[in-house]
Each structure stands twice: as structure tokens, then as C-alpha cells.
């Protein structure tokens, strides 16, 4: 087949599309759905700028996912993290800890951080650094990003 | 209790919110009506070749293709993507073309395709028929300077793109007579250091949108660091009046010098000119970054230093021969500045620096954070430590004794330092790092794993004066409600520049942060500014704002004086109210004055004038009266596995002479990020080429950088000794963070294994080789 | 070639194993099998043109990771590295495989990349390849004629070439029970990286005595290879410092690495023995 009809759920909304089989989820999100919040950084799986979540917690790379094989998938992008205009604790922590400089890696970095905390509710610094691999930041040296994830973890833990 | 209301506060950056929700707009995010997609077709097969046949007819037939552009289409003029030609008359060469018939590096642009979809443009690119006549490839200055080498440009014999000006005796600068001075040295250390070709690797790939609209205006959306200069360049290139060129600076996803000028604005704008009325978007592939945008200047840095037995530095002689890549771009820049931070560092009895750069068949070398300083640090700091080791002197003690300070000639001969916090940086840094204790602890180690500690110091600048034009203009416009629009073309590359400038504006206007709006990123609105380079944004942008703010306050006070019918000197502004000294309850609000000036200056019942009519809009043009060099010291602890050569970073402390941290989280962030780049340059970053000049690692798979698990614990110490000539005492930090880690990591390795590795980057392969050559004497 | 745009291809999405087999029988080497996609899509972005892609994503029942203390371990074609890294039984009983899966790639790629895919990729730098060669086991292939099994020792026939025929697809990788103590170590430039050198061992220990060993090393030959001479040295011996020294020298003498962008032939040779020694020590710890 050269095209396929799919329905994907992005940030809670259903989108039904007819997509060419060679289009990645990244292209579909950014171009077909007009959602540029997920970024292209390298296209080959190294930089993590295109990181989105499946089922709210599993991190995958949109640049290496064929959109037509994501039928039925429940995808969260960074634009879907806010609830009623209130930032997600990870977003809040990134802002407050100064973990954002140029902001280009931020969408992928935030999504990855959410997935890290979903798996490791009380992560050690080693857990955080190890799990952050696959998301490249060239501005921060990762210092304040690690601090932000620790703070977000504390915040999430205290609201449980 | 701070003396300031907003300066020094750890508040969230002004752009943090939109970035954290993914709504900040990068150029690639733009989707304009009728938008087309441009693809720059590049020569990927050869690093040096003449195009003997170019046939775009098959490409033009691909469904969706709107237009194809060959060399000479739209314009056959030369240009220079760098900006130095606008800032200093150094005979910079314009030797670049939109699309070339003479490929000078792999990745050189040979044609353009405009199509309705990105995919169509991509398919069409595959159908371009091109034949080449390969030419000899030169990958080092040594190769291209040979007499029989092909000359890259008729005006540059011997392929020497630039050397120091002839006005300088022997094309060198410095002081004293080094040859004489060396005769008095008890010891001499000498070596040639290899600086690798490292890449900025900003996370936002280059992307542009351009539109030649129905008013004949060329609109370009770009994340250039220098919007006003790019406006001037495009105006000249396309023969358009300046007011017909509009630069919309999109969110800059990292600069680090990669955008210090133009990258592909010319090609994108040319495509827009070819399809008037339709926006054209060009998006770089990540793999194009290494082969079609500028890097640091690599090359061979020879250095010789002479010392007395007591450590007195008697002479320093240095020459940096760099590889320019295929085009001139920043040719006159780094060749010069590299030596300035050398001469600005230590009290050598005599000092001499020479710099040259030669064309090679690689993507051009241009601007990368530090602009010659990391290269100097890499060589200079290793040489100092070599001497200290020979003389049995503690490297921190030596630097404390011999670094230049207040009153000494700075990196600019004839201009003395007015402030220097380096003593505090060295002392506090050494204390926090545990220098003395670690030096003792690691003096006699056994076992295969060896720890080592190293220190490096630097000086940098807070603007580009007196070398380059320095000018920043600012307009402050007061609204009716006394909120302020600060109109500026200063750039924020993620550095926090706009946040710091907004803080400066609020503080100097006596307003809250939320009362100030920075109107930026629009070349139509704001006046001149060079752009973000030379770590100048806070210094120049800050002074321009302060000067305009002072005028605003003066006007407000004048109008209040009229209102109270007293002298201006007898009034104070406090909390947006103006009142006579000693009578805080008798006030007029700032907003009343502003409002009266705009729309409430007539009493309609009496017809009389109320207040002073006229909107309060004040303008400043700041020219740098001074430079304000910051200093820093970085301490690094490493661990070397002597069986495998593997190198691990354990801890780092950077103490930075910031003067005053306007926005401390941004200062820390800049230094932390700079560490990742500087240590990366020391340990693992290099762009590799095969013998034909084809890049072997133009991707993140094989251009490796320090990741979160590779980074050590990093502690930043901000030494705040306010600088007398800087806005609120603040010196720069934007580039500094990258400089000292290069020397500090190298020195730590030296301390661990007793051998210096002069060829960067210091990989495990080189460490192990060095250890083996030392007969594994551990 | 473009990291933003994939070449065109015809996608086939079988809904069952028989259907997948039928498609492969029809298209053979005109088809590539898509599992996790983290290798195939990257290759395609680098210029690989494949007319047909057979995706396994909608074939049910391929993502299993089944451990039985008597029967051993069975890993289905679609089982991801993340599934293996999250599996306590594998961590305990097949430590080399667990470690290789836990460090290969990134958390995002591990959520998609498969163990079987890593084995099929047949890169001499493959982390799971090193572990698999040390642990032993078989790759189960399925074609129109039915299933067949190939010993891992015979699976990689040349650089990036496996024993899989174009009309078959790999359904499973399986390892017997009680293979022994194992470990995996790799060396990289940065932490997140392709290996410049990797090693895995599996030791059949009887008290302090090594009854048999499988020593696998990658990045030193066109495929991952076993260090047979070194294995012989260990056989029937206590693992002492001097025995390890012998192993170290044997490995160093046996490997034939090349220069590439990640490391040099000299370095790989120099360090290979030490890496193997450390991997053995890790397995025994």
C-alpha cells in the first residue's frame, strides 16, 4: 500500500487522516496536523528533540515512527501537558530552575522527563542522567535540567 | 537586602513559558499562506571540483517543482556570509556565490529547487544531473600553502586568506623583544598544539523563510544572531534599499557563533525573489550542518615560553596557523583575536603573537563561542603547566602571582584593565574545589586508575571595542499607563539576553518587570544593533537601555517639575510616583504624566493645557566607551584508567568574574553549558574527513559530545566585584564558559598521567599511546 | 537521502505470521522486514532504497519474552530492548543480554528496538550480538517451508550478512536454561554511543573452576567473534590472575581490528584483552 487511513489520538483528541506510508509521525504532527511543538533535531534518533509519549508515559521518537503504523495510538506532545492552563510539574520545574535556554530541546526534554518520572518516581541523580541520554542539549550542560527533574519528582511525590 | 529591585533576581526567564509549552516559534515552525519549499542542492561527492555539466531539466519535470535555479540565476554577485566587513575595514573578501560552478568544499551549493512540497523538492534534487572535474584536495594549511597548490582566490596568493595587518611590524603584535628576552630564560618550553575542527551543534537546525512581497519588500525569517547586519548585507546583495529589507528574527535555537552572520539567507531570499509573492521555506538537514555551515578555526598553534627558575615569565612567542575552509567569511577575525587573549593574560617580559589562516577544502571556519580564546587556552594553559611542573611550582600559585590585573595592559594593548576579579576566582575556586588537599592526595598514587587535577584561567571581553564597530541604539516608548516598550534589536540566543535587558530596563526606569515589554526581533521597529557576538548583549544593550531610560526619567521629572512648579533637583521618583523630596504624600503618578502627554492634555471645560503634551519616547545610541573584560578560573578533576586510557570527568568548579549577575540563573546556565562544549572540545569533539575531504561524521552518531552521564558535577561560583564601566557593574559570560575547560581538562590529564597531549581532542586512544610511550611507568 | 524525508516504498502490513511469510516468499530480497524501525528507517534516511517493507507491527504474538527455569529464554521478534531491560529473570540468569539491552541506544530507541533486530542487523558492533554469541542459543527462522533453527555461532556469515534467507523472517531468539554466569561490557566515546569495542562472556563454573567458557568480542572483525584460543585457556582452570593474564594476551593476539571513525586498530587490539579480562571478572563477581 502507498497510503493508509489511520486514527491517532494526540493530546486527547482524535484525528483521522489518510497518510502516505513513508511519512513519519513527526511529519504528520508538524505538517498534517499543524502541531509544530514537536521538533526535528536530527531525524536519525540521536537527539531526542522529537520525543513524544505513548499512553502518557512511554517515550518514543516521532522521527523514526511510521505514522501509518500508529493507528489507535494515544500520543502526548508537549502542548498536551498543560491542564486547564496550568503547567505540568515538570514544566513548572523547568521554568523555575532555569533549565531552559534556547528552548529547542525543551519539548523533547520535557516529554522525556515526564517518562522518567513515570518510571522512577524517586529517581536518583544517576537514574536521571542515565535515562536522559538520548536527549541532547547544547545550551545547559544538563545541570539545571537534572535539578528540574529532581524538583519535579519531589513535587509529584508530594501530591500523591 | 538587595540594593536593587530586579537586578540580581532569580526570576523565570521572560521566554521560558512559551518555550516550555512548545509555542515559541522557530523558523521551521512557520507556515505561511502559499508557502513553497526550497531545497539547496549540494555537491556531496567531492570536496574540490569544477562543475562541468549541470542539467536541471529532469529535476524541473518532477511533479510539484515550481522553479529550478542554476548558478547565475537571480544573482551572480559575490558575497561574504560573515559580518566583519561591516564592522571593520580589513579588506575582507566576498568570495561566496549563491550557487557555484567551483565547489570548494563538500556541501557547497550548486543549484536550487523550489517546489510545492518538501518531498517534491527532495525528489527533484535526486534528479539533478551533474558532472564534475575533481581537483586536488587540501585539508591543512601546510598542504594549501605549497607553491603548486591551486589558488582559491586571485587576491590571496599562497592561499593565505589572512594574516595580521601590515601596519603591525612583522605582522605581529605584542610587546618587547622576545628573541632578546628568551636569552634570559632559565627554562624554555615549546610545542605545537593541534586544535580540532569543532562544531557548535546548536540544537535548532538552520531554517529560513523568505518572501518577496507585493510591495517589493524582501522579508526574511531567520534565527541569525545579527539581524541588522543581515538586513544590510541582503540589501546590498539584492540591490534593495534598506527599508525594503525586513528581518524577522525568529526564536534562536542556539547560536554559539554558528549564526554570526548569514548561513543560507542568501539562497532562501534568492528563491523568494524568483517566485515573487510566495514565501519559500528552506530547512537544513542536520547532516548538512557540518558540511554547509561554519565551525571553529582549527589549526596548529605553536607556542614558546621562557621562565626564570623562580617562575618569572620572561617571554612568550606564539603563532596560530589556522585552516580557513573554502571561503573567506570570518577570515580577518579569529586570526587576530586569538592572540589578544594570549597577550591579555600574563605578565610576560616580552610577548609576540602572529596569526595566519589558509584556505582548505572544508566547510568554512567562522565564529564559535570564544572566537580564538579556546584555541589560546588550549595551548597557553598547557604550556604554563608544563613550566610549573618543570619548576616545581603550584599552578594556582603561579597564576595568582603572574596574571595581569587592574592597571595592566589588557587584551587590547594601551587599554588597561579597570577591574579584575581573578584572584577571588582562583582563591574561592581552589577552596571550593579542594585544590591543595587534592594536590597532596594525588601526589603519589598507585593502581591503574589515576586521578588528576588541573586549572586554567582566562580573560575575555564584554563587547568588540576597540577592534570593531560598536553601536547599539535603543528607543523607549511610554504608554499611557506608564508601561514601557523597549525597542531594541539585541538578540537572545537562549542566553537569557532579553531577560537581563528587561531587568535592566525595569531597574533603570524604576518600573516592575511586568511594566516593561521588550519589543525585539523586528528590524523595522528597532534601531541599529550589531547583534549577539563578543558577549556584548548585556554591556551594549544594557547601556543603550540605561541611557534611554535616563532620558525618559529626565523628561518625566521635567514634566513633574512643571506640575509642582519646583526644580527638578528637588524631586524623587519612587515606585512609579514622583514627589518632592521629603513629601511622599504629595505625588503625581508616572502614568498621569504619560497619559496627559498622549491624550489628556486638554481640559475640555476650559480649553487649557493640562500637563505637557507629547508622548514620551526617548532614544539612545550607545557607542562603547570601554571594554570590560571578565576573568575566570576553572578547576577540573579527572580520572584516567591507565590500562585503557579512558578518561572520566569527576568534578568541575568554574569561578567567574561576572562583576554583577543581572540574571544569576542565566549566568550559571551559560557557564554550565560552556563547560559541556569546552570539555567536549578537549576530550572528544572533532569533525573528521577522509583523504578526499569528505566528512566522515556529519551526524550526531559520530560527532560525539558530552551527554548527561558524561558531565561531571559542575559548581559555578559567581564572583561579584562590580565593574566600574559596565551597566550595573555587569561583565559578560556568554562565551567565557567554553574557554577555561579546554585548558583545565588538558592540565588535569597531564597531572594524572604526567604526559601532555598536544593534539586535541584528548581521546583514550591518545592517552593510552602516551602512557605506553612513557613505558607505562606508573 | 535525507534525515527528514524517507524514500518511497510499498508498505505491507501482514496480520499474521503466515501472511508475513507469504509476503516474504513473494518479494524476497526486494523486501525489508520492519520491526522496531530504529535501524531500518535510519538506513533508509541514509539512502537505502527498499521497494517493499513488511512491517511486523500488526502480527500478534511476536512480542513475547518468556523465561522458564528449565526450558530457558525465548525472545520474540518484536520484543523490545526495554522489555528485556525490565525483566528481572533475564537480569539474573542472562546478565550479559540484560546489560547489552539496557545500555544499547537510548531509552526512546529501546522502547522500539528489538533484540532480534539487533542480531539481524549483524553489525560487528552490535551489543546484543556480543551477548548472544556469549550466551549461545539459536535464531528461529520461519519461511513457507516452516521453521528452522540456526545456532548463533553460525548465524553471522559475513559483515552485515546473516544466515537468514530472503524468504524467511526471524521469529525468535532462544537460549537454553542454566547457561552459566555471564557479563557484558562495552567501550564507547561518550556514554550514549555505538560501541567501539564490546565483549561478553558466559562461564560454566563449577565452584572456582571454569568448565567451559564462551568469550565473545565485537568491533574487531567483520562480525562479532568468539575468542576460541582464550576459551581453551580457561577450560578446566581456576580463574586466577595469571590465567586471566594469559587470556588477555591470547585475545590481544587473536583480534584483527580496523581503523574507523570510532577508534583505531591499534587501540582496539591493545585494549581487547583487558576488556575481556574485565568482562570475565564481572561475570565472576
Short mmCIF file of C-alpha atoms in Angstrom, two decimals, chain B residues 343-587:
data_model
loop_
_atom_site.label_atom_id
_atom_site.label_comp_id
_atom_site.label_asym_id
_atom_site.label_seq_id
_atom_site.Cartn_x
_atom_site.Cartn_y
_atom_site.Cartn_z
CA UNK B 343 48.64 38.89 25.43
CA UNK B 344 45.98 39.87 27.94
CA UNK B 345 46.66 37.04 30.35
CA UNK B 346 50.11 37.07 31.89
CA UNK B 347 52.89 39.50 32.71
CA UNK B 348 55.45 38.18 30.31
CA UNK B 349 58.53 40.37 29.93
CA UNK B 350 58.05 40.21 26.20
CA UNK B 351 55.27 38.75 24.12
CA UNK B 352 54.63 38.25 20.45
CA UNK B 353 51.70 36.77 18.53
CA UNK B 354 51.31 36.05 14.85
CA UNK B 355 48.27 34.61 13.15
CA UNK B 356 47.56 33.36 9.66
CA UNK B 357 44.75 31.45 8.06
CA UNK B 358 44.84 29.39 4.87
CA UNK B 359 42.14 28.16 2.58
CA UNK B 360 41.34 24.45 2.74
CA UNK B 361 38.65 22.30 1.17
CA UNK B 362 36.30 22.07 4.12
CA UNK B 363 33.23 23.99 5.22
CA UNK B 364 34.45 27.44 6.21
CA UNK B 365 35.79 28.19 9.65
CA UNK B 366 33.93 31.07 11.18
CA UNK B 367 32.72 32.06 14.58
CA UNK B 368 32.30 29.72 17.50
CA UNK B 369 31.95 30.82 21.09
CA UNK B 370 35.24 32.15 22.31
CA UNK B 371 36.46 33.23 18.89
CA UNK B 372 40.11 32.23 19.29
CA UNK B 373 40.16 32.19 23.07
CA UNK B 374 39.58 28.42 23.44
CA UNK B 375 42.42 27.83 20.99
CA UNK B 376 44.68 30.07 23.06
CA UNK B 377 43.59 28.48 26.30
CA UNK B 378 44.31 25.01 24.95
CA UNK B 379 47.93 25.93 24.16
CA UNK B 380 48.74 28.63 26.70
CA UNK B 381 47.47 26.88 29.79
CA UNK B 382 49.19 23.63 28.91
CA UNK B 383 52.47 25.47 28.36
CA UNK B 384 52.19 27.21 31.71
CA UNK B 385 51.57 23.92 33.47
CA UNK B 386 54.48 22.32 31.67
CA UNK B 387 56.72 25.04 33.03
CA UNK B 388 55.22 24.79 36.51
CA UNK B 389 55.86 21.06 36.52
CA UNK B 390 59.48 21.60 35.47
CA UNK B 391 59.98 24.30 38.07
CA UNK B 392 58.06 22.57 40.86
CA UNK B 393 55.62 25.46 41.23
CA UNK B 394 51.95 25.05 42.11
CA UNK B 395 49.89 26.00 39.00
CA UNK B 396 47.40 28.00 41.05
CA UNK B 397 50.13 29.87 42.92
CA UNK B 398 51.91 30.70 39.68
CA UNK B 399 48.76 32.08 38.10
CA UNK B 400 47.90 34.11 41.19
CA UNK B 401 51.30 35.70 41.03
CA UNK B 402 51.62 36.35 37.32
CA UNK B 403 48.20 37.10 35.87
CA UNK B 404 47.58 40.58 34.61
CA UNK B 405 45.29 42.72 36.72
CA UNK B 406 43.94 46.24 37.19
CA UNK B 407 46.23 48.75 35.57
CA UNK B 408 48.00 46.22 33.34
CA UNK B 409 47.58 46.36 29.60
CA UNK B 410 44.61 44.23 28.77
CA UNK B 411 43.93 42.08 25.73
CA UNK B 412 43.90 45.44 23.97
CA UNK B 413 47.34 46.98 24.20
CA UNK B 414 47.15 50.52 25.50
CA UNK B 415 43.90 49.87 27.35
CA UNK B 416 44.49 48.83 30.94
CA UNK B 417 42.18 46.56 32.88
CA UNK B 418 39.79 48.52 35.07
CA UNK B 419 38.65 45.53 37.06
CA UNK B 420 39.86 42.02 37.66
CA UNK B 421 38.28 39.51 39.96
CA UNK B 422 40.67 36.72 39.05
CA UNK B 423 42.30 36.50 42.46
CA UNK B 424 38.92 35.84 44.01
CA UNK B 425 38.12 33.36 41.25
CA UNK B 426 41.34 31.46 41.83
CA UNK B 427 41.14 31.54 45.60
CA UNK B 428 37.45 30.78 46.00
CA UNK B 429 37.58 28.27 43.20
CA UNK B 430 40.59 26.49 44.67
CA UNK B 431 38.95 26.43 48.09
CA UNK B 432 35.65 25.04 46.84
CA UNK B 433 37.43 22.52 44.65
CA UNK B 434 39.79 21.41 47.37
CA UNK B 435 42.83 22.15 45.25
CA UNK B 436 45.51 21.96 47.91
CA UNK B 437 44.12 18.88 49.55
CA UNK B 438 43.65 17.07 46.25
CA UNK B 439 47.11 18.01 45.06
CA UNK B 440 48.54 16.38 48.09
CA UNK B 441 46.22 13.38 47.95
CA UNK B 442 47.01 12.67 44.32
CA UNK B 443 50.72 13.31 44.53
CA UNK B 444 51.60 9.65 44.96
CA UNK B 445 49.07 7.30 43.51
CA UNK B 446 49.23 3.59 42.97
CA UNK B 447 46.86 1.45 40.99
CA UNK B 448 45.53 1.53 37.49
CA UNK B 449 43.06 4.37 37.99
CA UNK B 450 44.75 7.72 38.42
CA UNK B 451 43.17 10.97 39.42
CA UNK B 452 44.42 14.30 38.16
CA UNK B 453 43.52 17.92 38.77
CA UNK B 454 44.01 20.91 36.52
CA UNK B 455 43.34 24.60 36.49
CA UNK B 456 43.04 27.14 33.70
CA UNK B 457 42.34 30.85 33.66
CA UNK B 458 41.16 33.24 31.02
CA UNK B 459 40.20 36.77 30.15
CA UNK B 460 37.58 37.65 27.55
CA UNK B 461 35.64 40.75 26.52
CA UNK B 462 32.24 42.34 27.04
CA UNK B 463 31.92 43.83 23.56
CA UNK B 464 34.10 44.11 20.48
CA UNK B 465 35.62 47.52 21.00
CA UNK B 466 38.03 48.89 20.07
CA UNK B 467 38.58 46.35 17.29
CA UNK B 468 35.18 46.54 15.71
CA UNK B 469 32.38 49.00 15.32
CA UNK B 470 30.38 49.07 18.49
CA UNK B 471 26.96 50.69 18.41
CA UNK B 472 23.64 49.83 19.93
CA UNK B 473 20.57 52.01 19.65
CA UNK B 474 17.50 51.82 21.84
CA UNK B 475 14.13 53.50 21.88
CA UNK B 476 11.91 53.55 24.93
CA UNK B 477 8.30 54.45 24.38
CA UNK B 478 5.97 55.12 27.29
CA UNK B 479 2.34 54.10 27.03
CA UNK B 480 -0.49 55.99 28.69
CA UNK B 481 -0.36 53.70 31.70
CA UNK B 482 3.38 54.22 32.20
CA UNK B 483 4.19 50.78 30.90
CA UNK B 484 7.23 50.87 28.68
CA UNK B 485 8.05 49.46 25.27
CA UNK B 486 11.79 48.98 24.98
CA UNK B 487 12.56 48.72 21.30
CA UNK B 488 15.84 47.04 20.60
CA UNK B 489 17.50 44.76 18.07
CA UNK B 490 19.61 42.99 20.66
CA UNK B 491 19.46 39.23 20.26
CA UNK B 492 18.76 36.47 22.73
CA UNK B 493 20.21 33.17 21.56
CA UNK B 494 18.82 31.30 24.52
CA UNK B 495 21.43 33.11 26.55
CA UNK B 496 18.87 35.00 28.63
CA UNK B 497 19.82 38.28 26.96
CA UNK B 498 16.28 39.57 26.65
CA UNK B 499 15.54 38.71 30.26
CA UNK B 500 18.62 40.54 31.53
CA UNK B 501 17.87 43.53 29.31
CA UNK B 502 14.30 43.66 30.57
CA UNK B 503 15.62 43.61 34.12
CA UNK B 504 17.98 46.46 33.29
CA UNK B 505 15.13 48.39 31.69
CA UNK B 506 12.82 47.87 34.65
CA UNK B 507 15.51 48.79 37.16
CA UNK B 508 16.65 51.88 35.31
CA UNK B 509 13.12 53.10 34.65
CA UNK B 510 12.01 52.44 38.19
CA UNK B 511 9.35 50.01 36.94
CA UNK B 512 8.45 46.41 37.67
CA UNK B 513 9.41 43.65 35.23
CA UNK B 514 5.80 43.33 34.10
CA UNK B 515 5.67 47.05 33.30
CA UNK B 516 8.31 46.61 30.62
CA UNK B 517 7.85 44.95 27.25
CA UNK B 518 10.88 44.21 25.12
CA UNK B 519 9.96 44.87 21.50
CA UNK B 520 12.64 42.84 19.78
CA UNK B 521 13.26 40.62 16.79
CA UNK B 522 11.88 43.13 14.28
CA UNK B 523 14.35 45.00 12.11
CA UNK B 524 11.70 47.54 11.07
CA UNK B 525 10.95 48.66 14.59
CA UNK B 526 14.27 48.93 16.32
CA UNK B 527 17.33 50.94 15.57
CA UNK B 528 20.78 49.67 14.91
CA UNK B 529 22.46 46.94 16.86
CA UNK B 530 25.37 44.78 15.80
CA UNK B 531 23.81 41.61 17.16
CA UNK B 532 24.90 38.98 19.60
CA UNK B 533 28.63 38.35 19.45
CA UNK B 534 31.68 39.22 21.50
CA UNK B 535 29.50 38.65 24.57
CA UNK B 536 28.23 42.20 24.15
CA UNK B 537 24.49 41.99 24.69
CA UNK B 538 24.28 42.95 28.36
CA UNK B 539 27.04 45.54 28.13
CA UNK B 540 25.97 47.32 24.97
CA UNK B 541 22.26 46.57 25.13
CA UNK B 542 22.29 47.43 28.79
CA UNK B 543 23.98 50.81 28.39
CA UNK B 544 21.75 51.76 25.48
CA UNK B 545 18.70 50.97 27.59
CA UNK B 546 20.05 52.81 30.61
CA UNK B 547 20.84 55.90 28.53
CA UNK B 548 17.38 55.93 27.00
CA UNK B 549 15.84 55.29 30.41
CA UNK B 550 17.72 58.20 31.90
CA UNK B 551 16.26 60.41 29.20
CA UNK B 552 12.77 59.07 29.92
CA UNK B 553 13.17 59.78 33.61
CA UNK B 554 14.57 63.23 32.87
CA UNK B 555 11.54 64.04 30.74
CA UNK B 556 9.19 62.73 33.40
CA UNK B 557 10.95 64.73 36.06
CA UNK B 558 10.83 67.86 33.89
CA UNK B 559 7.11 67.48 33.45
CA UNK B 560 6.63 66.75 37.14
CA UNK B 561 8.72 69.80 37.99
CA UNK B 562 6.39 71.86 35.86
CA UNK B 563 3.43 70.31 37.63
CA UNK B 564 4.83 71.01 41.10
CA UNK B 565 6.41 74.26 39.96
CA UNK B 566 9.69 73.36 41.64
CA UNK B 567 13.14 72.43 40.40
CA UNK B 568 13.86 69.02 39.02
CA UNK B 569 16.63 68.53 41.62
CA UNK B 570 14.03 68.71 44.38
CA UNK B 571 12.06 65.73 43.08
CA UNK B 572 12.38 61.96 43.50
CA UNK B 573 10.90 59.08 41.51
CA UNK B 574 9.86 56.20 43.68
CA UNK B 575 7.50 53.31 42.94
CA UNK B 576 6.18 54.98 39.78
CA UNK B 577 5.32 58.15 41.64
CA UNK B 578 7.12 61.48 41.53
CA UNK B 579 7.10 63.66 44.62
CA UNK B 580 9.08 66.48 46.18
CA UNK B 581 11.84 65.29 48.44
CA UNK B 582 10.53 64.83 51.92
CA UNK B 583 6.88 64.90 50.87
CA UNK B 584 5.96 61.40 49.66
CA UNK B 585 2.23 62.02 50.08
CA UNK B 586 2.33 64.89 47.63
CA UNK B 587 2.83 62.96 44.42
#
